[in-house]
Coordinates of C-alpha atoms in Angstrom, one line a residue:
Chain A
M228 CA 82.3 134.8 121.1
S229 CA 84.2 135.6 118.0
N230 CA 87.4 134.7 119.7
I231 CA 86.2 131.2 120.2
R232 CA 84.8 131.0 116.6
Q233 CA 88.2 132.0 115.4
L234 CA 89.9 129.5 117.5
K235 CA 87.6 126.7 116.3
E236 CA 88.4 127.8 112.8
R237 CA 92.0 127.5 113.3
W238 CA 91.8 124.3 115.1
M239 CA 89.8 122.7 112.2
H240 CA 92.6 124.2 109.8
Y241 CA 95.3 122.5 111.6
F242 CA 93.2 119.2 112.0
F243 CA 92.7 119.0 108.4
F244 CA 96.4 119.9 107.5
G245 CA 97.5 117.2 109.9
I246 CA 95.3 114.6 108.2
A247 CA 96.6 115.6 104.9
T248 CA 100.1 115.5 106.2
V249 CA 99.7 112.1 107.5
S250 CA 98.6 110.5 104.3
I251 CA 101.5 112.3 102.2
T252 CA 104.0 111.2 104.8
I253 CA 102.9 107.6 104.6
L254 CA 103.1 107.7 100.9
L255 CA 106.5 109.3 101.0
M256 CA 107.6 106.6 103.5
I257 CA 106.4 103.8 101.3
S258 CA 108.3 105.1 98.3
L259 CA 111.4 105.7 100.4
F260 CA 111.1 102.1 101.6
L261 CA 110.6 101.0 97.9
F262 CA 113.9 102.5 96.9
A263 CA 115.8 101.6 99.8
E264 CA 114.9 97.9 99.3
G265 CA 115.2 97.9 95.5
L266 CA 118.3 99.9 94.7
P267 CA 120.8 97.5 96.2
I268 CA 120.4 95.1 93.2
F269 CA 122.1 97.5 91.0
K270 CA 125.4 96.6 92.8
I271 CA 125.1 93.3 91.2
V272 CA 123.5 94.0 87.7
S273 CA 123.8 97.3 86.0
V274 CA 120.6 99.3 85.3
K275 CA 120.8 98.5 81.6
D276 CA 121.2 94.9 82.0
F277 CA 118.3 94.9 84.6
L278 CA 116.0 96.8 82.3
F279 CA 117.0 95.0 79.0
G280 CA 118.3 91.7 80.2
E281 CA 116.3 89.1 78.3
F282 CA 116.5 86.4 80.6
W283 CA 114.7 86.2 84.4
Y284 CA 116.3 83.3 86.3
P285 CA 116.5 84.8 89.7
T286 CA 117.2 81.6 91.6
A287 CA 119.5 80.0 89.2
E288 CA 123.3 79.6 89.6
P289 CA 124.4 82.2 88.5
P290 CA 121.2 84.2 88.5
D291 CA 119.9 86.3 85.6
F292 CA 118.2 89.5 86.5
G293 CA 116.6 90.8 83.3
I294 CA 113.1 92.2 83.3
Y295 CA 112.8 93.1 79.6
A296 CA 110.3 90.4 78.9
L297 CA 108.2 91.3 81.9
I298 CA 108.2 95.0 80.9
I299 CA 107.1 94.0 77.3
G300 CA 104.5 91.8 78.8
S301 CA 103.1 94.8 81.0
L302 CA 103.0 97.0 78.0
A303 CA 101.5 94.4 75.9
V304 CA 98.5 93.6 78.1
T305 CA 98.1 97.5 78.9
V306 CA 98.1 98.6 75.3
I307 CA 95.9 95.8 74.1
S308 CA 93.4 96.4 77.1
A309 CA 93.4 100.1 76.1
I310 CA 92.5 99.3 72.5
M311 CA 89.6 97.4 73.7
S312 CA 88.3 99.6 76.7
I313 CA 88.9 103.1 75.2
P314 CA 86.3 102.9 72.5
L315 CA 83.9 101.0 74.7
G316 CA 84.2 103.3 77.7
V317 CA 84.1 106.6 75.9
M318 CA 81.3 105.5 73.7
T319 CA 79.2 104.2 76.6
A320 CA 79.9 107.6 78.3
I321 CA 78.7 109.5 75.1
Y322 CA 75.6 107.4 75.1
L323 CA 75.0 107.8 78.7
A324 CA 75.4 111.7 78.7
E325 CA 73.9 112.5 75.4
I326 CA 71.7 110.0 73.9
A327 CA 70.2 107.9 76.8
T328 CA 66.8 108.8 78.3
P329 CA 67.1 109.9 82.1
Q330 CA 65.5 106.5 83.1
V331 CA 68.0 104.5 81.1
R332 CA 70.9 106.5 82.4
E333 CA 69.5 106.1 86.1
F334 CA 69.8 102.5 85.6
V335 CA 72.9 101.9 83.5
K336 CA 75.1 104.3 85.2
P337 CA 75.1 102.6 88.7
V338 CA 75.6 99.3 86.9
V339 CA 78.8 100.3 84.9
E340 CA 80.0 101.6 88.3
L341 CA 79.2 98.4 90.1
L342 CA 81.6 96.7 87.5
A343 CA 84.5 98.8 89.1
A344 CA 83.5 97.3 92.5
L345 CA 84.0 93.7 91.4
P346 CA 87.1 92.2 93.2
S347 CA 89.8 91.7 90.8
V348 CA 90.2 88.1 91.9
V349 CA 86.8 87.4 90.8
I350 CA 87.5 88.8 87.4
G351 CA 90.7 86.9 87.3
F352 CA 88.9 83.5 88.3
F353 CA 86.3 84.3 85.6
G354 CA 89.1 84.6 83.2
M355 CA 91.0 81.5 84.3
V356 CA 87.9 79.1 84.6
I357 CA 85.5 80.5 81.8
V358 CA 87.4 82.6 79.2
A359 CA 90.5 80.5 79.1
P360 CA 88.8 77.2 78.2
F361 CA 86.5 79.1 75.8
L362 CA 89.5 80.4 73.8
Q363 CA 91.2 77.1 73.7
N364 CA 88.2 75.6 72.0
I365 CA 87.1 78.3 69.9
L366 CA 90.5 79.7 68.6
D367 CA 92.3 76.4 69.0
V368 CA 95.2 78.2 70.6
P369 CA 97.6 76.1 72.9
T370 CA 96.7 78.0 76.0
G371 CA 93.7 80.4 76.9
L372 CA 96.1 82.0 79.7
N373 CA 97.5 84.6 77.2
V374 CA 97.9 88.4 76.5
F375 CA 94.5 88.5 74.8
N376 CA 92.7 87.0 77.8
A377 CA 94.5 89.1 80.3
S378 CA 93.8 92.3 78.3
L379 CA 90.1 91.5 77.9
M380 CA 89.9 91.0 81.8
L381 CA 91.9 94.2 82.3
A382 CA 89.7 95.9 79.9
F383 CA 86.6 94.8 82.0
M384 CA 88.3 96.6 85.0
S385 CA 89.3 99.9 83.2
I386 CA 86.0 100.4 81.4
P387 CA 84.2 101.6 84.6
T388 CA 86.9 104.1 85.3
I389 CA 87.1 105.4 81.8
C390 CA 83.3 105.5 81.4
S391 CA 82.5 107.2 84.8
I392 CA 85.2 110.1 84.4
S393 CA 84.4 110.7 80.6
E394 CA 80.8 110.9 81.3
D395 CA 81.2 113.4 84.0
A396 CA 83.3 115.4 81.6
I397 CA 80.8 115.0 78.7
Y398 CA 77.8 115.8 80.9
S399 CA 79.3 119.0 82.1
V400 CA 79.8 120.6 78.7
P401 CA 77.4 123.6 79.0
T402 CA 74.0 123.4 77.3
N403 CA 74.5 126.6 75.5
L404 CA 77.5 125.3 73.6
K405 CA 75.2 122.4 72.5
E406 CA 72.2 124.6 71.7
A407 CA 74.3 127.0 69.7
S408 CA 75.5 124.2 67.5
L409 CA 72.1 122.8 67.1
A410 CA 70.7 126.5 66.3
L411 CA 73.4 126.6 63.5
G412 CA 71.7 123.6 61.9
A413 CA 74.1 120.7 63.0
T414 CA 72.6 117.4 63.6
H415 CA 72.8 115.7 66.9
L416 CA 75.6 113.3 65.7
E417 CA 77.5 116.4 64.3
T418 CA 77.1 118.3 67.6
I419 CA 78.5 115.4 69.6
V420 CA 81.5 114.9 67.3
R421 CA 82.4 118.4 66.5
V422 CA 81.3 120.3 69.6
I423 CA 80.8 118.1 72.7
L424 CA 83.9 115.8 72.3
P425 CA 86.4 118.6 71.6
A426 CA 85.0 120.5 74.6
S427 CA 85.5 117.5 76.8
I428 CA 88.6 116.1 75.4
S429 CA 90.8 116.9 78.4
G430 CA 88.5 115.0 80.8
I431 CA 88.2 112.1 78.5
S432 CA 92.0 111.9 78.2
T433 CA 92.4 112.0 81.9
A434 CA 89.9 109.2 82.0
V435 CA 91.7 107.1 79.7
I436 CA 95.2 107.4 81.2
L437 CA 93.7 106.7 84.7
G438 CA 92.1 103.6 83.3
M439 CA 95.3 102.5 81.8
S440 CA 97.2 103.1 84.9
R441 CA 94.7 101.0 86.7
A442 CA 95.4 98.2 84.2
I443 CA 99.2 98.3 84.3
G444 CA 99.2 98.2 88.1
E445 CA 96.6 95.5 88.4
T446 CA 98.1 92.3 89.9
M447 CA 95.6 89.5 90.5
V448 CA 94.1 89.4 87.1
V449 CA 97.4 89.2 85.3
L450 CA 98.8 86.8 87.8
M451 CA 95.9 84.5 87.2
V452 CA 95.2 84.8 83.5
A453 CA 98.4 86.1 81.7
G454 CA 99.9 82.7 81.7
G455 CA 103.3 83.8 83.5
A456 CA 105.7 82.9 80.8
A457 CA 108.8 85.2 81.1
M458 CA 109.3 85.7 77.4
I459 CA 108.6 88.2 75.0
P460 CA 105.0 87.4 73.5
L461 CA 105.1 87.3 69.8
S462 CA 101.5 87.1 69.1
I463 CA 98.4 88.1 71.3
F464 CA 97.8 84.4 71.9
D465 CA 101.2 83.9 73.6
P466 CA 101.4 83.9 77.3
A467 CA 103.2 86.8 79.1
R468 CA 104.3 87.6 82.6
P469 CA 103.6 91.4 83.5
L470 CA 105.7 93.1 86.1
P471 CA 103.1 92.8 89.0
A472 CA 102.6 89.1 88.5
S473 CA 106.2 88.2 88.9
I474 CA 106.4 90.3 92.0
A475 CA 103.3 88.6 93.4
A476 CA 104.3 85.1 92.7
E477 CA 107.9 85.2 93.8
M478 CA 108.0 87.7 96.8
A479 CA 106.5 85.3 99.4
E480 CA 109.4 82.9 99.1
A481 CA 112.4 85.1 98.1
P482 CA 115.0 85.2 101.0
F483 CA 114.6 88.3 103.0
R484 CA 117.1 91.0 101.7
G485 CA 118.6 88.4 99.2
D486 CA 119.4 89.4 95.5
H487 CA 116.1 88.1 94.5
Y488 CA 114.3 90.2 97.0
Y489 CA 116.1 93.3 95.9
A490 CA 115.5 92.4 92.3
L491 CA 111.6 92.1 93.0
F492 CA 111.7 95.5 94.9
A493 CA 113.4 97.1 91.8
T494 CA 110.8 95.6 89.7
G495 CA 108.3 97.4 91.9
I496 CA 110.4 100.7 91.4
V497 CA 109.9 100.2 87.6
L498 CA 106.1 99.6 88.1
F499 CA 106.0 102.7 90.4
L500 CA 107.7 104.9 87.7
F501 CA 105.4 103.6 85.1
T502 CA 102.2 104.6 87.1
L503 CA 103.8 107.8 88.2
I504 CA 104.4 108.7 84.5
F505 CA 100.7 107.9 83.7
N506 CA 99.5 109.9 86.5
L507 CA 101.9 113.0 85.6
V508 CA 100.6 112.8 82.0
A509 CA 97.0 112.7 83.1
D510 CA 97.7 115.7 85.4
H511 CA 99.4 117.6 82.7
I512 CA 96.8 117.1 80.1
A513 CA 94.1 118.0 82.8
H514 CA 96.0 121.3 83.4
R515 CA 97.3 122.2 79.8
Y516 CA 94.0 121.5 77.9
R517 CA 91.8 122.8 80.8
Q518 CA 88.4 123.6 79.4
V519 CA 88.2 127.3 79.7
G520 CA 85.2 129.6 80.0
E521 CA 81.8 127.9 79.7
A522 CA 83.1 124.5 79.1
S523 CA 85.3 124.3 82.1
L524 CA 84.9 121.5 84.5
Chain B
M283 CA 105.4 88.8 101.5
K284 CA 102.3 88.1 103.6
K285 CA 104.1 84.9 105.1
Q286 CA 107.2 86.9 105.8
Y287 CA 105.2 89.6 107.6
L288 CA 103.5 87.0 109.5
F289 CA 106.8 85.4 110.6
A290 CA 108.2 88.8 111.5
V291 CA 105.1 89.4 113.7
L292 CA 105.2 86.0 115.2
I293 CA 108.9 86.3 116.0
T294 CA 108.3 89.6 117.5
L295 CA 105.6 88.1 119.6
F296 CA 107.8 85.3 120.6
L297 CA 110.6 87.7 121.5
M298 CA 108.1 89.6 123.7
C299 CA 107.0 86.5 125.4
G300 CA 110.6 85.5 126.0
T301 CA 111.2 88.9 127.7
S302 CA 108.1 88.8 129.9
F303 CA 108.2 85.1 130.8
A304 CA 111.9 84.5 131.5
E305 CA 111.0 80.9 132.6
A306 CA 109.6 80.1 129.0
K307 CA 111.4 77.7 126.9
N308 CA 112.5 78.8 123.5
I309 CA 113.1 76.8 120.4
V310 CA 114.4 78.4 117.3
I311 CA 114.0 76.8 114.0
K312 CA 115.4 78.2 110.8
G313 CA 116.1 77.1 107.2
S314 CA 114.5 75.7 104.0
T315 CA 111.4 77.3 102.9
T316 CA 110.2 73.8 101.7
V317 CA 110.2 72.3 105.2
L318 CA 108.8 75.6 106.5
P319 CA 105.2 74.6 106.4
I320 CA 105.9 71.3 108.3
A321 CA 107.7 73.2 110.8
Q322 CA 104.9 75.7 111.2
K323 CA 102.3 73.2 111.4
V324 CA 104.1 71.0 113.8
A325 CA 105.1 73.8 116.1
E326 CA 101.6 75.0 116.3
A327 CA 100.4 71.6 117.5
Y328 CA 103.4 71.3 119.9
M329 CA 102.8 74.8 121.4
K330 CA 99.3 73.9 121.8
A331 CA 100.1 70.7 123.7
N332 CA 103.0 72.4 125.7
P333 CA 101.7 75.9 126.6
G334 CA 105.0 76.9 128.3
V335 CA 107.2 76.6 125.2
S336 CA 107.6 79.1 122.4
I337 CA 108.9 78.3 119.1
S338 CA 110.2 80.8 116.6
I339 CA 110.5 79.8 113.0
S340 CA 112.0 81.6 110.0
G341 CA 112.8 80.7 106.4
G342 CA 115.9 81.7 104.5
G343 CA 116.9 78.5 102.7
S344 CA 118.6 75.2 103.7
G345 CA 122.1 76.8 103.5
N346 CA 121.3 79.5 105.8
G347 CA 119.6 77.1 108.3
I348 CA 122.7 74.9 108.5
K349 CA 125.1 78.0 108.7
A350 CA 122.8 79.2 111.7
L351 CA 123.2 76.0 113.3
I352 CA 126.8 75.9 113.0
D353 CA 126.8 79.6 114.3
G354 CA 124.7 78.4 117.3
T355 CA 121.9 80.8 116.4
T356 CA 119.4 78.2 116.0
D357 CA 118.3 75.1 117.7
V358 CA 117.0 73.2 114.7
A359 CA 118.0 73.9 110.9
D360 CA 115.4 72.9 108.3
S361 CA 116.9 71.5 105.1
S362 CA 115.7 70.1 102.0
R363 CA 118.9 68.5 101.3
F364 CA 121.4 66.5 103.2
I365 CA 124.3 68.4 104.9
K366 CA 127.4 68.8 102.5
G367 CA 130.9 67.6 103.4
K368 CA 132.0 71.2 103.7
E369 CA 129.6 72.1 106.1
V370 CA 130.2 69.1 108.3
K371 CA 133.9 70.1 108.3
L372 CA 133.2 73.6 109.3
A373 CA 130.8 72.4 112.0
M374 CA 133.3 70.0 113.5
E375 CA 136.1 72.8 113.6
R376 CA 133.4 74.8 115.8
G377 CA 132.7 71.8 117.9
V378 CA 129.0 71.3 116.6
Y379 CA 128.0 67.8 115.8
P380 CA 124.9 68.0 113.4
V381 CA 122.5 65.3 113.7
P382 CA 120.1 64.6 110.9
F383 CA 116.4 63.7 111.3
A384 CA 114.4 62.9 108.1
V385 CA 111.0 64.4 108.9
A386 CA 109.1 64.0 105.6
Y387 CA 109.3 63.0 102.0
D388 CA 108.6 65.3 99.2
C389 CA 107.0 63.7 96.0
I390 CA 106.4 65.6 92.8
V391 CA 104.3 64.1 90.1
P392 CA 103.9 65.1 86.6
V393 CA 100.3 65.5 85.6
V394 CA 98.3 65.9 82.2
H395 CA 94.7 66.4 81.4
P396 CA 92.7 63.2 81.9
S397 CA 91.9 62.9 78.2
N398 CA 95.6 62.7 77.1
P399 CA 96.4 59.4 75.8
V400 CA 100.2 59.5 77.2
K401 CA 100.6 57.3 80.4
D402 CA 104.2 57.0 80.9
I403 CA 107.1 59.5 80.5
S404 CA 110.9 59.3 81.0
M405 CA 113.1 61.6 83.0
D406 CA 114.9 62.7 79.7
Q407 CA 111.6 63.4 78.1
L408 CA 110.6 65.5 81.0
K409 CA 113.7 67.4 80.9
A410 CA 113.4 67.9 77.2
I411 CA 109.8 69.2 77.5
Y412 CA 110.7 71.6 80.1
E413 CA 113.8 72.8 78.2
G414 CA 111.5 73.5 75.4
K415 CA 113.2 70.8 73.1
I416 CA 110.2 68.6 72.7
K417 CA 107.3 70.9 71.6
N418 CA 104.6 68.3 70.4
W419 CA 102.8 65.5 71.9
Q420 CA 103.2 63.6 68.8
D421 CA 107.0 62.9 69.9
L422 CA 105.5 61.4 73.0
G423 CA 102.7 59.1 71.3
G424 CA 100.0 61.8 71.8
P425 CA 98.0 63.7 69.5
K426 CA 99.5 66.2 67.1
K427 CA 99.3 69.3 69.3
R428 CA 101.8 71.8 71.0
V429 CA 102.8 70.9 74.5
V430 CA 101.6 73.6 76.9
V431 CA 104.4 73.5 79.6
I432 CA 103.2 74.7 83.0
S433 CA 106.0 75.4 85.7
R434 CA 106.1 76.9 89.2
D435 CA 107.4 80.2 90.4
T436 CA 111.2 79.7 90.7
S437 CA 111.2 80.4 94.3
S438 CA 109.0 77.6 95.6
G439 CA 110.1 74.3 97.2
T440 CA 108.3 72.4 94.5
Y441 CA 110.4 74.1 91.6
E442 CA 113.4 73.3 93.5
V443 CA 112.8 69.6 93.5
W444 CA 111.9 69.7 89.9
E445 CA 115.0 71.8 89.2
S446 CA 117.4 69.4 90.9
K447 CA 115.7 66.1 90.0
V448 CA 114.4 66.7 86.5
M449 CA 116.3 69.6 85.1
Q450 CA 119.7 68.7 86.5
K451 CA 121.9 71.5 85.0
G452 CA 119.2 72.7 82.6
R453 CA 117.1 75.6 82.8
V454 CA 113.2 75.7 82.3
Y455 CA 112.6 77.6 78.9
P456 CA 111.0 81.1 79.2
G457 CA 108.0 80.0 77.3
A458 CA 106.7 77.8 80.2
L459 CA 103.6 79.1 81.8
L460 CA 103.9 80.0 85.6
Q461 CA 101.4 79.2 88.4
A462 CA 101.9 80.4 91.8
S463 CA 100.6 77.3 93.8
N464 CA 100.2 73.7 93.5
G465 CA 96.5 74.1 93.4
A466 CA 96.7 76.7 90.5
V467 CA 98.9 74.1 88.4
A468 CA 96.2 71.4 89.0
Q469 CA 93.6 73.9 88.0
A470 CA 95.4 75.0 84.7
V471 CA 96.0 71.4 83.8
A472 CA 92.4 70.3 84.3
K473 CA 91.3 73.2 82.1
N474 CA 93.8 72.5 79.2
K475 CA 93.8 69.3 77.2
Y476 CA 97.5 69.7 76.1
A477 CA 99.0 70.8 79.3
I478 CA 101.6 69.2 81.4
G479 CA 102.5 70.4 84.8
Y480 CA 103.9 69.0 88.1
I481 CA 102.4 69.0 91.6
G482 CA 103.0 67.6 95.2
L483 CA 101.4 64.1 95.7
G484 CA 99.2 65.7 98.4
Y485 CA 97.4 67.9 95.7
M486 CA 96.4 65.1 93.4
N487 CA 92.7 65.1 92.4
K488 CA 90.6 63.5 89.9
D489 CA 90.6 66.3 87.3
V490 CA 94.2 65.7 86.5
K491 CA 95.9 62.5 85.4
P492 CA 99.2 61.5 87.0
L493 CA 101.9 60.2 84.6
T494 CA 104.3 57.3 85.5
V495 CA 108.0 58.3 85.4
N496 CA 110.3 55.7 83.9
G497 CA 107.3 53.3 84.5
V498 CA 107.1 54.0 88.3
V499 CA 103.9 55.3 89.9
G500 CA 104.2 58.4 92.0
S501 CA 102.8 57.3 95.5
A502 CA 103.7 57.2 99.1
E503 CA 104.9 53.7 98.8
T504 CA 107.3 54.2 95.8
T505 CA 108.6 57.3 97.5
L506 CA 109.5 55.6 100.7
A507 CA 111.0 52.7 98.8
G508 CA 113.2 55.3 96.9
T509 CA 112.0 54.0 93.4
F510 CA 110.2 57.2 92.5
P511 CA 112.7 59.4 90.9
I512 CA 111.2 62.8 91.5
S513 CA 111.2 62.5 95.4
R514 CA 113.5 63.6 98.2
P515 CA 113.7 63.2 101.9
L516 CA 113.4 66.6 103.9
Y517 CA 115.5 67.0 107.2
M518 CA 115.7 68.8 110.4
F519 CA 119.3 69.0 111.7
T520 CA 120.0 69.7 115.4
S521 CA 123.4 70.2 117.1
D522 CA 124.4 67.1 118.9
W523 CA 121.8 64.6 120.0
P524 CA 118.8 66.8 121.0
E525 CA 118.0 67.0 124.7
G526 CA 115.5 68.7 126.8
E527 CA 112.8 70.6 125.0
V528 CA 114.5 70.3 121.5
G529 CA 114.6 66.5 122.1
K530 CA 110.9 66.4 123.0
F531 CA 110.1 68.6 120.0
M532 CA 112.0 66.2 117.6
N533 CA 110.2 63.2 119.2
F534 CA 106.9 65.0 118.5
V535 CA 107.9 65.7 114.9
V536 CA 108.7 62.0 114.0
H537 CA 105.9 60.4 116.1
P538 CA 103.5 58.6 113.8
N539 CA 100.3 59.8 115.4
K540 CA 101.5 63.4 116.1
G541 CA 103.9 65.1 113.9
Q542 CA 103.8 62.7 111.1
K543 CA 100.0 62.9 110.9
L544 CA 100.2 66.6 110.4
V545 CA 103.0 66.1 107.6
G546 CA 100.5 63.9 105.6
E547 CA 97.7 66.6 106.1
I548 CA 99.7 69.4 104.4
G549 CA 100.6 67.3 101.3
F550 CA 103.9 65.8 102.1
V551 CA 104.7 62.1 102.4
P552 CA 104.9 61.0 106.0
L553 CA 107.8 58.8 107.1
Y554 CA 105.5 55.8 107.8

């Protein structure tokens, strides 16, 4: 009997190991493919000219492969969306975990999480058809398809991520920490600011970075609402072209294994490195500032 | 990306068909991405009407298509321009006699918001707008507002026409907004009072206002008459006068009720 049980145990072990290996292998092969298709461009332009070249004219004669303006465009929409989404996301999380009554919490939390389920093309369409004309009329800017609009739409998309993960972190701060603080005469607000937030800061940081990494990789929204001008935006109401928008707009027609094709894959590598760095930082924070003792997640 | 995968899948399927039915007749079409939608649409209809025939289609650009025709690796070369003298010479040396067939016309019309008072624009003005030299509608007889320039992604066929006919040697300035399809350009122009964009004649709708260019209205008639400046014929080249299956296919393409009807449906100007 025990032999069969052990066999079963071992069999399950290998089965799950196999499943895990498959997903890692696929990921590895995609990365390999990405690098194999992207690196040949550096035979034509140097890494420095590619990253810091100001002009992106991939089909001109002679072509210019410079993605500096696209990188700045990506960073601009990500940073501005973070400025909007971090306070909103974290404060919603504090409200849900600490202040809201259980009934409100039961209702609001699923709704916020539902926001994450909205397809990005729907958010993009909303930005293009509703928000862009609104911005044009209210602010009298030349075009509503700009960095501000794109950041706003990206903020919509990262708030659920930030809120949901932060809320878990805040909620899991042990009650005795909170009770100790209140017992010392601190008000509820003081307890939140001085005790609960510091205790859950690593969870909140992870949430913020995952939210930002979602924003930088998002394609459909920036393709539809960022405007797509391959120039360095000088104000938040200027159009920009983030990296994913450029790849999505041009890949369909780029000649297979031509210079333009390689350049787009190299753009993909840059994007991949950005999200990789974001995830490594999130991982690092989660480990380095791991909540110890009672406050551990 | 999606399209290319689709082609890869299609081609593989065709190759598989080719090996399993040795009797099946194959036609290979290569070349311009602008002509690609025409080739695809017509080929689909042709294969439906002639079940024994398989047609494999791939893009790669006009130059590559003609090169493949000269090398004998394709039966039909799609091209958005006429064959160059150099290419003809090379073909003759290899004993290939390229025969051109005009299969459709491309007609690209500049469009603005319906509320914009500007009606006509010259080719020079268009070029200056897209180079970023004219920045205000005031210079064109419109309101004192900044021009919002909307362009297409650089690898689209529509952009290619715009670049060759309007921009000549100039470059579209980086501040121009980019949209990824004709429909998206029409949508963006319809939503912005001070925008200018350009779309294929087939995508015209009532939410945007077409501009006349040098006083000429962009329409199927002016395109065929050759008076509308932002238009061009699209070609398919065959090696020698086509016979057999390729000949039948070319007849199908230029037939007014068959191929040409489909050409009109997908937004190009048919020959008749």
